[in-house]
Tab-separated table of C-alpha atoms in Angstrom:
chain	number	residue	atom	x	y	z
A	1	UNK	CA	106.635	97.830	128.057
A	2	UNK	CA	108.748	95.214	126.338
A	3	UNK	CA	107.204	92.854	123.847
A	4	UNK	CA	108.009	89.218	123.237
A	5	UNK	CA	111.756	88.790	122.876
A	6	UNK	CA	113.428	85.909	121.041
A	7	UNK	CA	117.084	84.970	120.804
A	8	UNK	CA	119.128	84.441	118.836
A	9	UNK	CA	117.617	86.225	115.825
A	10	UNK	CA	119.595	84.034	113.450
A	11	UNK	CA	121.084	80.602	113.961
A	12	UNK	CA	123.127	78.528	111.549
A	13	UNK	CA	123.627	74.871	112.437
A	14	UNK	CA	125.312	71.976	110.767
A	15	UNK	CA	123.127	68.966	110.144
A	16	UNK	CA	123.128	66.785	113.247
A	17	UNK	CA	123.813	69.578	115.741
A	18	UNK	CA	121.481	70.385	118.631
A	19	UNK	CA	120.061	73.912	118.917
A	20	UNK	CA	118.217	75.838	121.645
A	21	UNK	CA	115.972	78.794	120.927
A	22	UNK	CA	114.890	81.159	123.687
A	23	UNK	CA	111.663	83.092	124.203
A	24	UNK	CA	110.985	85.809	126.797
A	25	UNK	CA	107.221	86.446	126.865
A	26	UNK	CA	105.510	89.669	127.840
A	27	UNK	CA	105.719	90.023	131.619
A	28	UNK	CA	102.695	88.527	133.327
A	29	UNK	CA	101.452	86.553	130.320
A	30	UNK	CA	100.580	83.050	131.422
A	31	UNK	CA	100.167	81.477	127.974
A	32	UNK	CA	103.063	80.868	125.618
A	33	UNK	CA	103.046	79.404	122.120
A	34	UNK	CA	105.649	78.220	119.615
A	35	UNK	CA	105.032	78.255	115.853
A	36	UNK	CA	107.156	77.208	112.873
A	37	UNK	CA	107.056	79.283	109.681
A	38	UNK	CA	108.563	77.780	106.557
A	39	UNK	CA	109.596	80.113	103.738
A	40	UNK	CA	106.581	81.513	101.940
A	41	UNK	CA	104.099	79.821	104.279
A	42	UNK	CA	101.966	80.799	107.217
A	43	UNK	CA	103.034	79.908	110.751
A	44	UNK	CA	102.144	76.431	111.969
A	45	UNK	CA	101.428	75.608	115.601
A	46	UNK	CA	103.985	73.572	117.512
A	47	UNK	CA	103.139	73.680	121.205
A	48	UNK	CA	101.354	75.610	123.968
A	49	UNK	CA	102.076	76.275	127.642
A	50	UNK	CA	99.896	77.632	130.373
A	51	UNK	CA	102.325	78.705	133.077
A	52	UNK	CA	104.807	75.832	133.332
A	53	UNK	CA	102.372	73.189	132.095
A	54	UNK	CA	102.663	72.061	128.501
A	55	UNK	CA	98.994	71.581	127.628
A	56	UNK	CA	99.290	70.882	123.919
A	57	UNK	CA	102.271	69.537	121.996
A	58	UNK	CA	100.304	68.120	119.101
A	59	UNK	CA	102.170	70.213	116.519
A	60	UNK	CA	105.701	69.067	117.338
A	61	UNK	CA	106.836	67.318	114.138
A	62	UNK	CA	109.018	64.645	115.736
A	63	UNK	CA	110.532	63.539	119.024
A	64	UNK	CA	113.620	65.577	118.116
A	65	UNK	CA	111.640	68.680	119.102
A	66	UNK	CA	111.297	69.469	122.786
A	67	UNK	CA	110.010	72.577	124.569
A	68	UNK	CA	110.077	73.576	128.197
A	69	UNK	CA	109.014	76.455	130.425
A	70	UNK	CA	110.167	75.359	133.860
A	71	UNK	CA	109.283	78.480	135.866
A	72	UNK	CA	106.297	79.608	133.852
A	73	UNK	CA	108.121	82.496	132.206
A	74	UNK	CA	111.043	82.008	129.791
A	75	UNK	CA	110.690	79.113	127.375
A	76	UNK	CA	113.234	77.164	125.370
A	77	UNK	CA	112.582	75.212	122.194
A	78	UNK	CA	115.229	72.568	121.655
A	79	UNK	CA	115.813	70.698	118.421
A	80	UNK	CA	118.085	67.673	118.561
A	81	UNK	CA	120.047	66.273	115.629
A	82	UNK	CA	118.884	69.036	113.289
A	83	UNK	CA	117.896	68.172	109.727
A	84	UNK	CA	117.714	70.419	106.658
A	85	UNK	CA	113.907	70.295	106.765
A	86	UNK	CA	114.050	72.004	110.175
A	87	UNK	CA	115.194	75.223	108.457
A	88	UNK	CA	112.463	77.783	109.164
A	89	UNK	CA	111.596	80.794	111.277
A	90	UNK	CA	110.517	79.815	114.786
A	91	UNK	CA	108.011	82.212	116.294
A	92	UNK	CA	107.075	82.590	119.924
A	93	UNK	CA	103.860	84.238	121.069
A	94	UNK	CA	102.332	85.004	124.448
A	95	UNK	CA	98.878	85.916	125.662
A	96	UNK	CA	97.318	86.969	128.921
A	97	UNK	CA	95.877	83.563	129.558
A	98	UNK	CA	92.701	81.581	129.638
A	99	UNK	CA	90.091	83.236	127.419
A	100	UNK	CA	92.385	86.172	126.536
A	101	UNK	CA	92.853	85.220	122.968
A	102	UNK	CA	95.100	87.900	121.460
A	103	UNK	CA	98.524	86.384	120.859
A	104	UNK	CA	101.481	88.775	120.684
A	105	UNK	CA	104.397	87.589	118.570
A	106	UNK	CA	108.135	87.978	118.790
A	107	UNK	CA	110.295	88.728	115.738
A	108	UNK	CA	111.322	85.082	115.486
A	109	UNK	CA	114.524	83.066	115.192
A	110	UNK	CA	115.591	82.163	111.664
A	111	UNK	CA	117.213	78.712	111.745
A	112	UNK	CA	119.284	77.565	108.797
A	113	UNK	CA	120.528	73.969	108.817
A	114	UNK	CA	123.379	73.304	106.396
B	1	UNK	CA	90.064	69.847	110.756
B	2	UNK	CA	90.431	73.615	110.822
B	3	UNK	CA	91.875	75.412	107.819
B	4	UNK	CA	92.203	78.903	106.340
B	5	UNK	CA	92.413	79.707	102.650
B	6	UNK	CA	93.418	83.146	101.499
B	7	UNK	CA	93.988	84.544	98.064
B	8	UNK	CA	97.399	83.973	96.571
B	9	UNK	CA	99.681	86.866	96.023
B	10	UNK	CA	101.597	88.827	95.342
B	11	UNK	CA	99.215	91.733	94.968
B	12	UNK	CA	100.523	94.981	93.513
B	13	UNK	CA	98.426	98.138	93.760
B	14	UNK	CA	98.917	101.805	93.095
B	15	UNK	CA	98.677	104.202	96.015
B	16	UNK	CA	95.057	105.121	96.889
B	17	UNK	CA	93.660	102.013	95.200
B	18	UNK	CA	91.019	99.811	96.864
B	19	UNK	CA	92.249	96.630	98.507
B	20	UNK	CA	90.476	93.318	99.013
B	21	UNK	CA	92.215	90.190	100.254
B	22	UNK	CA	89.882	87.204	100.351
B	23	UNK	CA	89.884	84.757	103.253
B	24	UNK	CA	87.654	81.738	103.828
B	25	UNK	CA	87.809	79.227	106.629
B	26	UNK	CA	86.749	75.749	107.652
B	27	UNK	CA	86.205	75.107	111.336
B	28	UNK	CA	83.984	73.366	113.805
B	29	UNK	CA	82.080	75.525	116.222
B	30	UNK	CA	82.500	79.282	116.333
B	31	UNK	CA	86.126	80.308	116.003
B	32	UNK	CA	87.508	83.789	116.494
B	33	UNK	CA	89.007	85.283	113.339
B	34	UNK	CA	92.060	87.492	112.930
B	35	UNK	CA	94.145	89.386	110.425
B	36	UNK	CA	97.827	89.687	111.255
B	37	UNK	CA	100.345	91.798	109.321
B	38	UNK	CA	104.081	91.200	108.932
B	39	UNK	CA	106.145	94.190	107.837
B	40	UNK	CA	109.587	93.505	106.357
B	41	UNK	CA	112.042	92.431	109.037
B	42	UNK	CA	109.445	92.508	111.804
B	43	UNK	CA	107.279	90.033	113.695
B	44	UNK	CA	103.581	89.391	113.232
B	45	UNK	CA	101.313	92.160	114.503
B	46	UNK	CA	97.613	91.873	115.130
B	47	UNK	CA	95.741	94.085	112.660
B	48	UNK	CA	92.134	93.341	113.611
B	49	UNK	CA	89.889	90.627	114.973
B	50	UNK	CA	86.274	89.491	115.227
B	51	UNK	CA	84.950	87.022	117.741
B	52	UNK	CA	81.422	86.258	116.565
B	53	UNK	CA	79.248	86.242	113.465
B	54	UNK	CA	78.502	89.662	111.917
B	55	UNK	CA	81.212	91.344	114.017
B	56	UNK	CA	83.299	93.868	112.088
B	57	UNK	CA	86.916	94.316	113.042
B	58	UNK	CA	88.640	97.555	112.047
B	59	UNK	CA	91.997	99.242	112.514
B	60	UNK	CA	94.144	101.739	110.580
B	61	UNK	CA	91.518	102.007	107.829
B	62	UNK	CA	91.334	98.227	107.355
B	63	UNK	CA	88.052	96.369	107.907
B	64	UNK	CA	86.857	92.771	107.875
B	65	UNK	CA	83.416	91.313	108.676
B	66	UNK	CA	82.888	87.820	110.121
B	67	UNK	CA	80.428	86.159	107.711
B	68	UNK	CA	79.281	82.823	109.102
B	69	UNK	CA	76.977	82.049	106.174
B	70	UNK	CA	79.856	82.241	103.697
B	71	UNK	CA	82.594	81.277	106.197
B	72	UNK	CA	84.565	84.332	105.126
B	73	UNK	CA	86.564	87.177	106.663
B	74	UNK	CA	87.730	89.299	103.737
B	75	UNK	CA	90.126	92.185	104.432
B	76	UNK	CA	89.363	95.561	102.816
B	77	UNK	CA	90.816	99.039	102.740
B	78	UNK	CA	89.447	101.924	100.738
B	79	UNK	CA	92.726	103.686	99.932
B	80	UNK	CA	96.074	101.947	100.391
B	81	UNK	CA	99.348	103.700	101.108
B	82	UNK	CA	102.938	102.733	100.363
B	83	UNK	CA	103.378	102.049	104.084
B	84	UNK	CA	100.769	99.250	103.852
B	85	UNK	CA	103.233	97.130	101.884
B	86	UNK	CA	103.559	93.932	103.935
B	87	UNK	CA	102.460	90.306	104.140
B	88	UNK	CA	98.925	89.787	105.472
B	89	UNK	CA	97.822	86.591	107.225
B	90	UNK	CA	94.278	85.491	107.955
B	91	UNK	CA	93.955	83.209	110.989
B	92	UNK	CA	91.403	81.438	113.146
B	93	UNK	CA	91.647	80.548	116.788
B	94	UNK	CA	90.587	77.090	117.835
B	95	UNK	CA	89.589	76.889	121.439
B	96	UNK	CA	88.573	74.016	123.632
B	97	UNK	CA	90.205	70.840	124.857
B	98	UNK	CA	92.745	72.982	126.712
B	99	UNK	CA	94.356	74.608	123.695
B	100	UNK	CA	94.269	77.944	121.907
B	101	UNK	CA	96.257	77.411	118.740
B	102	UNK	CA	96.026	79.754	115.769
B	103	UNK	CA	95.614	78.292	112.299
B	104	UNK	CA	97.007	80.594	109.606
B	105	UNK	CA	96.558	80.986	105.884
B	106	UNK	CA	99.626	81.050	103.669
B	107	UNK	CA	99.811	84.833	103.582
B	108	UNK	CA	99.300	87.437	100.855
B	109	UNK	CA	102.123	89.796	99.978
B	110	UNK	CA	100.939	93.311	99.176
B	111	UNK	CA	103.129	95.843	97.393
B	112	UNK	CA	101.861	99.397	97.022
B	113	UNK	CA	103.633	101.578	94.470
B	114	UNK	CA	103.587	105.396	94.473
């Protein structure tokens, strides 16, 4: 079966532009996570959904970052007025749900802000 | 708060050498522990996990034992191959309060030469 799919794989934005990153989780997975991975670092947690409910957004670095999962499947991470420090790989992961703690990761979207 | 510290890389080994990558953690309660691997150009893949003290996770010749007394989860392999060249991440899963976020170390890059 298909794994976690993210698009686009690469995104170049000019400083100040808005971007939207898409994540298609594994079919049937109720939990979805976004992480940010700066160059040479480990991934850092951004936000977590269970179905359509955003249960934890404690890792979002500013109010320019917004995530949604309106139908409990596909999720979009939106970054408004991008800054150079937003350049990173954005990883999406999904898991089967409550208590099923293996997270399966997509290949990520590499965002470069010029 | 929760944190993971793993040995700095890069690590360069000859084929068939013994591998150890050290990982220690700080966490409240009893987290689950993971090793993820990232091959060039690919997403994070779960390598192995352990959910309670003294558990040993193993996969593809890699092993790690959850040591509560030393708060460690060191990764070992008896004989590495060129195909093991990748970046390895140690991680812990924090559960409770409605969230399941992974906390990662910074990663250790392994290069295996023929």
